[in-house]
Short mmCIF file of C-alpha atoms and ligand atoms in Angstrom, two decimals:
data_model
loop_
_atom_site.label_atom_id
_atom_site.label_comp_id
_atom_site.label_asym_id
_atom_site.label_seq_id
_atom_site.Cartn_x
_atom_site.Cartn_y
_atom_site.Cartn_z
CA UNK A 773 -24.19 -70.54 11.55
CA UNK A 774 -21.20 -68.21 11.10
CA UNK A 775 -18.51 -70.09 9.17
CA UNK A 776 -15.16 -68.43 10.53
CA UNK A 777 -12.79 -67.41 8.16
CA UNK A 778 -9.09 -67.55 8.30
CA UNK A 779 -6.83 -64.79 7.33
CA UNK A 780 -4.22 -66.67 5.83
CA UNK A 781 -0.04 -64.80 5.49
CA UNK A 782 0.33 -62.18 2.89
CA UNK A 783 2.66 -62.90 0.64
CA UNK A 784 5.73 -61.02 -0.33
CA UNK A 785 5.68 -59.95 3.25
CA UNK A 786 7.78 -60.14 6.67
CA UNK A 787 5.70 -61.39 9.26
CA UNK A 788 6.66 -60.63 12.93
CA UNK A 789 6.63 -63.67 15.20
CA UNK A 790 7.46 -66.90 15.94
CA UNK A 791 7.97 -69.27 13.52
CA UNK A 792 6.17 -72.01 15.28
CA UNK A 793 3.49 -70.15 15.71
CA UNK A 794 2.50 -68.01 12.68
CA UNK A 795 2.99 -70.96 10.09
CA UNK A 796 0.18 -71.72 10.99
CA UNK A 797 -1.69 -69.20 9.49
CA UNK A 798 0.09 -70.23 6.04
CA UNK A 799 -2.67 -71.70 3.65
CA UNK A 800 -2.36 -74.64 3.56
CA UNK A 801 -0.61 -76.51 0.66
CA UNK A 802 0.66 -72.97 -0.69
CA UNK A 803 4.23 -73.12 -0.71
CA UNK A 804 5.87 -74.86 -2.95
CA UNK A 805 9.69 -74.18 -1.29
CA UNK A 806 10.87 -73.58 2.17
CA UNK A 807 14.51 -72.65 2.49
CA UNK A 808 16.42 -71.45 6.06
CA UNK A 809 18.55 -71.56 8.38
CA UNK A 810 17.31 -72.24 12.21
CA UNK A 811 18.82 -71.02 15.40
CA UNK A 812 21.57 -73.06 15.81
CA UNK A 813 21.85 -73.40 19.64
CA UNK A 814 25.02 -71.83 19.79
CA UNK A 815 24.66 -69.02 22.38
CA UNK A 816 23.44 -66.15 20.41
CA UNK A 817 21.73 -63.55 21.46
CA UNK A 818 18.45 -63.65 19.55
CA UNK A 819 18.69 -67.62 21.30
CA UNK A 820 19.44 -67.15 24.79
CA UNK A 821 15.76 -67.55 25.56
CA UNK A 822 15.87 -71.16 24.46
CA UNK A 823 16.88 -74.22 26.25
CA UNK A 824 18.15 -77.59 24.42
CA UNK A 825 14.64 -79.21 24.91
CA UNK A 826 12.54 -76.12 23.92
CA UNK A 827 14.90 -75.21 20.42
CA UNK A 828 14.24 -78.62 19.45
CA UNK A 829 11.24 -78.88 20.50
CA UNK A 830 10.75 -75.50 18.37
CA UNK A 831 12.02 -77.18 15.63
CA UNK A 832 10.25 -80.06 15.43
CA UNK A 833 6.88 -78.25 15.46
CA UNK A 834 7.87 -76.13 12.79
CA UNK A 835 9.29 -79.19 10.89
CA UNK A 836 6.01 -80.61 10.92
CA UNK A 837 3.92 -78.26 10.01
CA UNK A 838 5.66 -78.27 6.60
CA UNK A 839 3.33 -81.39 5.84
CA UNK A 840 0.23 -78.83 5.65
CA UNK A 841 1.75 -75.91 3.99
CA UNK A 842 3.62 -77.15 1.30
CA UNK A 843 2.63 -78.47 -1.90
CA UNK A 844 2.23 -82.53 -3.17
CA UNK A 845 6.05 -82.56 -4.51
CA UNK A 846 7.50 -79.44 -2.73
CA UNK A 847 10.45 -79.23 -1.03
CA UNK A 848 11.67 -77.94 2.54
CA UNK A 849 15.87 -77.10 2.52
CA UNK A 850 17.36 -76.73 6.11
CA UNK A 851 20.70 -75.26 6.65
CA UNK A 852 22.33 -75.93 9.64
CA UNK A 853 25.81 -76.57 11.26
CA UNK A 854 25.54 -80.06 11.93
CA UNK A 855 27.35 -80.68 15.09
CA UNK A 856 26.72 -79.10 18.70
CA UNK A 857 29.32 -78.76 20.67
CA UNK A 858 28.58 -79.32 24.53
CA UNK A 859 30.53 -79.42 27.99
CA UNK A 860 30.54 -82.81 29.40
CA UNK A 861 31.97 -83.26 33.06
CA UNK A 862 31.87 -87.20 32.46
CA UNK A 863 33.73 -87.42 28.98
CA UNK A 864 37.68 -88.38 29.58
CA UNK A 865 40.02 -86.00 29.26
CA UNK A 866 41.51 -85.69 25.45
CA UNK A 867 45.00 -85.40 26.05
CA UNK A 868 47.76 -84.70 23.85
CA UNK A 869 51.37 -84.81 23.32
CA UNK A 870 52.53 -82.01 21.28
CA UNK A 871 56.09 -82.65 20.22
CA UNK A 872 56.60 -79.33 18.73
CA UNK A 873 55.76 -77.19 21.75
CA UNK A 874 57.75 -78.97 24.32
CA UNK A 875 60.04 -76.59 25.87
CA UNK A 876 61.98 -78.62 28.48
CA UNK A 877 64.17 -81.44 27.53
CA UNK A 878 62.54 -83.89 29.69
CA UNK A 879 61.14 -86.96 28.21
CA UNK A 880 58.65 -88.89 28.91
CA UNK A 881 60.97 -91.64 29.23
CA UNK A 882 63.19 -89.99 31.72
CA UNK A 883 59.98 -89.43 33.91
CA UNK A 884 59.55 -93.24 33.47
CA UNK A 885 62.73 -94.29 34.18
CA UNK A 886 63.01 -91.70 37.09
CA UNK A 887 59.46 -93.49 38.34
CA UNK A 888 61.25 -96.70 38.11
CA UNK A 889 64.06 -96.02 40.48
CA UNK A 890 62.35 -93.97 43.09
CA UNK A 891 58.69 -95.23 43.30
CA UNK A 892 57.94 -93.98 46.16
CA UNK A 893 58.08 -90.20 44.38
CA UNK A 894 55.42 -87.89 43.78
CA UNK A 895 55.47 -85.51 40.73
CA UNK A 896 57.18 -82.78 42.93
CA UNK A 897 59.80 -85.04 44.21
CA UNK A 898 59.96 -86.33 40.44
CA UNK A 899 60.25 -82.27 39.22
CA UNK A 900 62.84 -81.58 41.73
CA UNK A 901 65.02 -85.09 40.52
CA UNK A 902 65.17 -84.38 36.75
CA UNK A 903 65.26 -80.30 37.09
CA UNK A 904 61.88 -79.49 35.59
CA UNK A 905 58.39 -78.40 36.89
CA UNK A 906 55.48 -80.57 38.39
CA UNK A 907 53.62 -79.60 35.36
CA UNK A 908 56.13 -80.98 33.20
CA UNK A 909 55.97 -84.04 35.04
CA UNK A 910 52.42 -84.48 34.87
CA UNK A 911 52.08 -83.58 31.26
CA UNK A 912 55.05 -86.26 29.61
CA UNK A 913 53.17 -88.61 31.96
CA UNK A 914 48.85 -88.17 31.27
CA UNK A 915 49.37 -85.53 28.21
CA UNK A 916 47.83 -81.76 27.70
CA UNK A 917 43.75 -81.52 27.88
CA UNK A 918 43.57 -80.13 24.75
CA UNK A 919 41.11 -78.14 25.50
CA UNK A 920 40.50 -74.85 28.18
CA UNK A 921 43.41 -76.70 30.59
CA UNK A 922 43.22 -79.86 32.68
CA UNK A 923 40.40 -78.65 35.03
CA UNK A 924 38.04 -77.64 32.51
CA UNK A 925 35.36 -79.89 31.52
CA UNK A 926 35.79 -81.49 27.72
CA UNK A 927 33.42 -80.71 24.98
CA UNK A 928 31.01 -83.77 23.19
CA UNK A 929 30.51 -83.17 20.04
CA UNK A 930 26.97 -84.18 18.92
CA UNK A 931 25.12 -84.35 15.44
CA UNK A 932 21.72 -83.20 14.93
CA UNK A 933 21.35 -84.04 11.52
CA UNK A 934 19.52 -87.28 12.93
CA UNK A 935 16.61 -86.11 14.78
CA UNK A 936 15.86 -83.44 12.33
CA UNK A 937 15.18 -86.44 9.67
CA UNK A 938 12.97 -87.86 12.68
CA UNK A 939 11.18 -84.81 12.68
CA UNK A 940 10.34 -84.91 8.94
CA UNK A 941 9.79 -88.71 8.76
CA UNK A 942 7.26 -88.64 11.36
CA UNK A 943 5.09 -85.93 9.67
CA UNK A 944 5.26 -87.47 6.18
CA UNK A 945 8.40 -85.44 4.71
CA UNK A 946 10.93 -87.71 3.65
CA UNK A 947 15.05 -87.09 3.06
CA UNK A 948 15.51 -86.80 -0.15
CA UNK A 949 19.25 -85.48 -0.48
CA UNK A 950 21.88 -83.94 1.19
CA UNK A 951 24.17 -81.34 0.06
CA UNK A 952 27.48 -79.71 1.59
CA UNK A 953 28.25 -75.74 1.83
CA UNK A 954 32.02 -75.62 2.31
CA UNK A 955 32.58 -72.10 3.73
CA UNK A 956 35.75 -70.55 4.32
CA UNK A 957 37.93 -72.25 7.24
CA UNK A 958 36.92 -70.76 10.54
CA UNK A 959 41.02 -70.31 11.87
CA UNK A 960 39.88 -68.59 14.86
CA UNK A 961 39.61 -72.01 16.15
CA UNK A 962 43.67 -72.26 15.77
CA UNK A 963 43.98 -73.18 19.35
CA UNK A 964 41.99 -76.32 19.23
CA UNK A 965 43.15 -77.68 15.76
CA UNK A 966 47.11 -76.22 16.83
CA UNK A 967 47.12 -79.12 20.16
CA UNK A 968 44.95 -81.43 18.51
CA UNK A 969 44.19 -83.55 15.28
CA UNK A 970 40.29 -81.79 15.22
CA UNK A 971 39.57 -80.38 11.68
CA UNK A 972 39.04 -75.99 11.52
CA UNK A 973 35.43 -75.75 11.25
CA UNK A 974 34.80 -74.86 7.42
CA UNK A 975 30.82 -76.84 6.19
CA UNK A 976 27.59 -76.53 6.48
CA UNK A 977 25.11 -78.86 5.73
CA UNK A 978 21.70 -78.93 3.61
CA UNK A 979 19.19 -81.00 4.42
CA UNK A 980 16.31 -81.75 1.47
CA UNK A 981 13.43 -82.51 2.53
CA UNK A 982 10.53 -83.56 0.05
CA UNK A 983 6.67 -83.96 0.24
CA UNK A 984 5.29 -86.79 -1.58
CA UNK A 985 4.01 -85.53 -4.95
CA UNK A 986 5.01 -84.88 -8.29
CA UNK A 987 8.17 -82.76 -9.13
CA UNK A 988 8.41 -80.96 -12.17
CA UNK A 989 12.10 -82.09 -13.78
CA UNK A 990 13.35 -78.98 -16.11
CA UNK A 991 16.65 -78.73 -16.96
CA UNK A 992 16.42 -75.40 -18.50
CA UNK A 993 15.68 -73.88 -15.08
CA UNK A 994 19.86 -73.09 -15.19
CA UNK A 995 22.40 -73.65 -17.77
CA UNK A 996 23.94 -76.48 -18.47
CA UNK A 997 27.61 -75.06 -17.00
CA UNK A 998 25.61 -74.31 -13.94
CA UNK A 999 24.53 -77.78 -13.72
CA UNK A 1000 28.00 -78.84 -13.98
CA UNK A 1001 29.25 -76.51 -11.29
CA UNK A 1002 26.86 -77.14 -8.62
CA UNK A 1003 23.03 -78.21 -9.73
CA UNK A 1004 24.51 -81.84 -9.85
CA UNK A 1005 27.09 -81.59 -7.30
CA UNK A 1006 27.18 -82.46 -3.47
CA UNK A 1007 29.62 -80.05 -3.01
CA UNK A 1008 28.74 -76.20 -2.98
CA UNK A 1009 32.06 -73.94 -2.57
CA UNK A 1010 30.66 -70.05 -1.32
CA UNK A 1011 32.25 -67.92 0.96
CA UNK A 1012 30.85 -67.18 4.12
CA UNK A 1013 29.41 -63.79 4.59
CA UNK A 1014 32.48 -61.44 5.46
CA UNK A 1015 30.60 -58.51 7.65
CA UNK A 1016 27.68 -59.89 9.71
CA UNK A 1017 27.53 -56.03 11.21
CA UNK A 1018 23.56 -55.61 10.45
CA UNK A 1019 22.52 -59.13 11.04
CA UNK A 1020 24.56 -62.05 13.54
CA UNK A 1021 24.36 -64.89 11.49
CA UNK A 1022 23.25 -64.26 7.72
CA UNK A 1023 23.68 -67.08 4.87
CA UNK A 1024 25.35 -65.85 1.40
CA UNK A 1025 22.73 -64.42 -1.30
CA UNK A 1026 24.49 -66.95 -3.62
CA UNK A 1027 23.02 -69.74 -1.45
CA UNK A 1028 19.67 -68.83 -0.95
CA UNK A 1029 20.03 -68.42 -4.90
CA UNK A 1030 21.08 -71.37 -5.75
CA UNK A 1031 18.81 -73.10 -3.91
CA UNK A 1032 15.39 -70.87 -4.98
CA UNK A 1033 16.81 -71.24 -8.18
CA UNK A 1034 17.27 -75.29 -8.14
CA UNK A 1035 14.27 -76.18 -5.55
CA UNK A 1036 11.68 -74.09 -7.19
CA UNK A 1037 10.23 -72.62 -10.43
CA UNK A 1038 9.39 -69.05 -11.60
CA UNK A 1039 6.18 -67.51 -9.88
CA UNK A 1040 6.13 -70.49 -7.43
CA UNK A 1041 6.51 -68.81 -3.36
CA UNK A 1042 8.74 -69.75 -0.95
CA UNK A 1043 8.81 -69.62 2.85
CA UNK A 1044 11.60 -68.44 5.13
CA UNK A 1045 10.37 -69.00 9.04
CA UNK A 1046 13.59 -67.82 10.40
CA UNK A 1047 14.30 -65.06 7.49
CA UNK A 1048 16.55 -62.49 9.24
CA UNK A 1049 18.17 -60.00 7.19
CA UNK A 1050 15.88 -61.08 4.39
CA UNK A 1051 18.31 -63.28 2.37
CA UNK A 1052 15.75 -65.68 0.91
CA UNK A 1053 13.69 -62.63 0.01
CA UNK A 1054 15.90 -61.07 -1.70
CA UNK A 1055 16.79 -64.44 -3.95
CA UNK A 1056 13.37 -64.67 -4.82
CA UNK A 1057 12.73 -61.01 -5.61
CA UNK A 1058 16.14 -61.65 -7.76
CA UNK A 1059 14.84 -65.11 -9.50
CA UNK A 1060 11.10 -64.13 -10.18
CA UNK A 1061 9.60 -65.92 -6.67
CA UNK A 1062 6.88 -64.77 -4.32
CA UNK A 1063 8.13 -65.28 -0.67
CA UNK A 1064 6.85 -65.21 2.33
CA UNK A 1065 8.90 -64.36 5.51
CA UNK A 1066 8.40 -65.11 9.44
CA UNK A 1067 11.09 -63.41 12.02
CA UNK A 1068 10.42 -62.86 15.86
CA UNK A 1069 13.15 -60.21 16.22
CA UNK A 1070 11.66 -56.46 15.60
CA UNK A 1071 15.36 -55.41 14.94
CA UNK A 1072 15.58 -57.75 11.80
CA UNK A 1073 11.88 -57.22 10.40
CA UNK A 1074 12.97 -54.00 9.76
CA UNK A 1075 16.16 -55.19 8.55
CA UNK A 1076 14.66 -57.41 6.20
CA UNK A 1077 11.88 -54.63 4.45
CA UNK A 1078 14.66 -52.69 4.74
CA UNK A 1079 16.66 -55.10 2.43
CA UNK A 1080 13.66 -56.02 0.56
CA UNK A 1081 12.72 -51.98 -0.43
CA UNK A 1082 16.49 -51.33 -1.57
CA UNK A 1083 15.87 -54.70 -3.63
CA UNK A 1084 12.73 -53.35 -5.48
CA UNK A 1085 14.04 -49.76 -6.18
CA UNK A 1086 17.18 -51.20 -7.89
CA UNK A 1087 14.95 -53.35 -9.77
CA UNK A 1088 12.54 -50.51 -10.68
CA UNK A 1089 15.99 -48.35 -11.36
CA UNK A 1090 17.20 -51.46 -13.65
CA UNK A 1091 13.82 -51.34 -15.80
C1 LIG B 1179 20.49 -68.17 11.42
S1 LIG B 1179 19.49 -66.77 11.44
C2 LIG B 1179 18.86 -66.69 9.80
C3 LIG B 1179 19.59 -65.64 8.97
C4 LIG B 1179 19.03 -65.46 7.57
N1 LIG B 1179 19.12 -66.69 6.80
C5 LIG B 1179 19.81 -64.36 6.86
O1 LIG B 1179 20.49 -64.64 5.85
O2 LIG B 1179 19.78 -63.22 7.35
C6 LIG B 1179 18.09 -67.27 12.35
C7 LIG B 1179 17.04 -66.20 12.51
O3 LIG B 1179 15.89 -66.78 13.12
C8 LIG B 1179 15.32 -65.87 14.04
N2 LIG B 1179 14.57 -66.71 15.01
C9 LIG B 1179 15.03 -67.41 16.05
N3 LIG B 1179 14.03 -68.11 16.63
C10 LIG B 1179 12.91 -67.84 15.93
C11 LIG B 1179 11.57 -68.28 16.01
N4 LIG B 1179 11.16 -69.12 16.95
N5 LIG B 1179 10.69 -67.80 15.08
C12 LIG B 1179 11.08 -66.92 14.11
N6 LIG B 1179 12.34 -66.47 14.01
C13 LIG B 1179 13.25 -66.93 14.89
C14 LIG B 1179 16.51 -65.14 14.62
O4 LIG B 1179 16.13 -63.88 15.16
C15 LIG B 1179 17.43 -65.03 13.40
O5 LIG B 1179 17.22 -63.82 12.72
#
């Protein structure tokens, strides 16, 4: 009987596909590291294909097939904004009362007391009484929606941080610590922070995931000054990447180092299913890793061998 053979991933490759798909053909407990960053759900375009049920439900299959490829003790890294933000016609409107950009000198209390005395007024009535417009009116009495105007719906904010967890707990990955990325603050969001008290949108998060298994504690793997700047701490200050032109949504080289570097050893290999411009690739090529890479955009294959050659000839160049 003909025993079928698989052909397992190269390594130190870029594999075009889905992620969901082609880790499967990853041996199995080969990889001793997986580090990336998902879709986020966030409208781009290498995204719009996906619908809320099918991105998680892409992620959770991917998720779990970490229990077969990785090694007794590895470790799987996710980075991912935490919180979704969605339009919800049934939330109530936020509303706000900004002190600093009233412009008429109507007060809420004058609408009140105005109310008082003629009850039987509407807000137009009330607008022509004190001298102001029906807007003003409505807003000392119900507030600004904070948010698009008062007919547009308001947004939920949502965490996902919770069923990814699920996803690992129920295929035998466990949390195992949880790190922050504080990125530079995103002030294009002025307008909602300006009318609000929402904080600018400025962290990341990193999820560690391990395998049950034995790690391999060595402290030499960075210096001890590195250890005090981030290898022990929660906290990881790196600025976000400043031109995205190539590549919509790439992570900083420095993390992708820091975590090859901390998360794995010398000659060990580490996965990126959603590698992009090759960021993870390029940290291991840097740090003495094998890697293997999975990306279903052509554009961004490219990119990434692209990346990877420039990489190797500046090595070569170097020697
Ligand atoms: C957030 S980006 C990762 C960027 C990467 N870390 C970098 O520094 O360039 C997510 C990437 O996953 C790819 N992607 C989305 N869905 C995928 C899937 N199902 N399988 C493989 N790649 C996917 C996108 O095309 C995109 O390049």
């Amino acid at each position: 009987m003909a025993i079928e053979v698989m052909d397992f991933l190269e390594i130190n490759t870029i594999h075009h596909g889905r992620a969901e798909i082609l880790i499967k053909q990853i041996a199995p407990e080969s990889i001793d590291l997986s580090f990336w960053s998902p879709p986020y759900f966030v409208g781009k375009e290498y995204e719009k294909e996906e619908t809320y049920q099918s991105w998680q439900a892409m992620l959770r299959q991917v998720i779990n097939h970490h229990f077969t490829v990785l090694k007794p003790g590895g470790f799987l890294v996710i980075n991912v904004g935490d919180i979704r933000c969605f339009k919800d016609e049934k939330i109530p409107k936020f509303q706000a009362m900004n002190l600093c950009m009233q412009k008429s000198k109507v007060t809420k209390e004058m609408v009140l007391e105005a109310k008082e005395k003629f009850p039987e007024f509407n807000r137009y009535q009330l607008a022509d009484y004190l001298g102001c417009s029906e807007q003003t009116i409505d807003r000392r009495l119900n507030g600004n929606n904070i948010r698009g105007g008062k007919y547009e719906s308001q947004t939920r904010m949502h965490l996902i941080g919770g069923f990814l967890q699920s996803y690992g707990q129920e295929c035998g990955l466990y949390l195992y610590d949880r790190r922050i990325w504080v990125k530079d603050p995103a002030w294009a969001n002025c307008k909602w922070t300006s009318n609000s008290l929402k904080s600018v949108d400025e962290y990341e998060d990193l999820y560690i995931f391990w395998k049950p298994g034995q790690q391999i504690i060595d402290r030499k793997k960075i210096n001890p000054d590195e250890w005090k700047a981030w290898g022990s701490r929660a906290v990881w200050f790196i600025r976000s990447v400043r031109s995205n032109d190539d590549h919509e949504a790439k992570f900083p080289l420095e993390l992708a180092s820091r975590v090859v570097r901390l998360y794995s050893a010398q000659g060990n290999t580490v996965l990126d299913p959603f590698m992009g411009s090759g960021t993870t690739a390029i940290a291991c090529i840097q740090n003495q890793r094998s890697f293997i890479g999975i990306e279903k955009e052509a554009k961004y294959v490219s990119l990434a061998r692209e990346n990877i050659n420039k990489e190797e000839s500046q090595l070569r160049l170097n020697f």
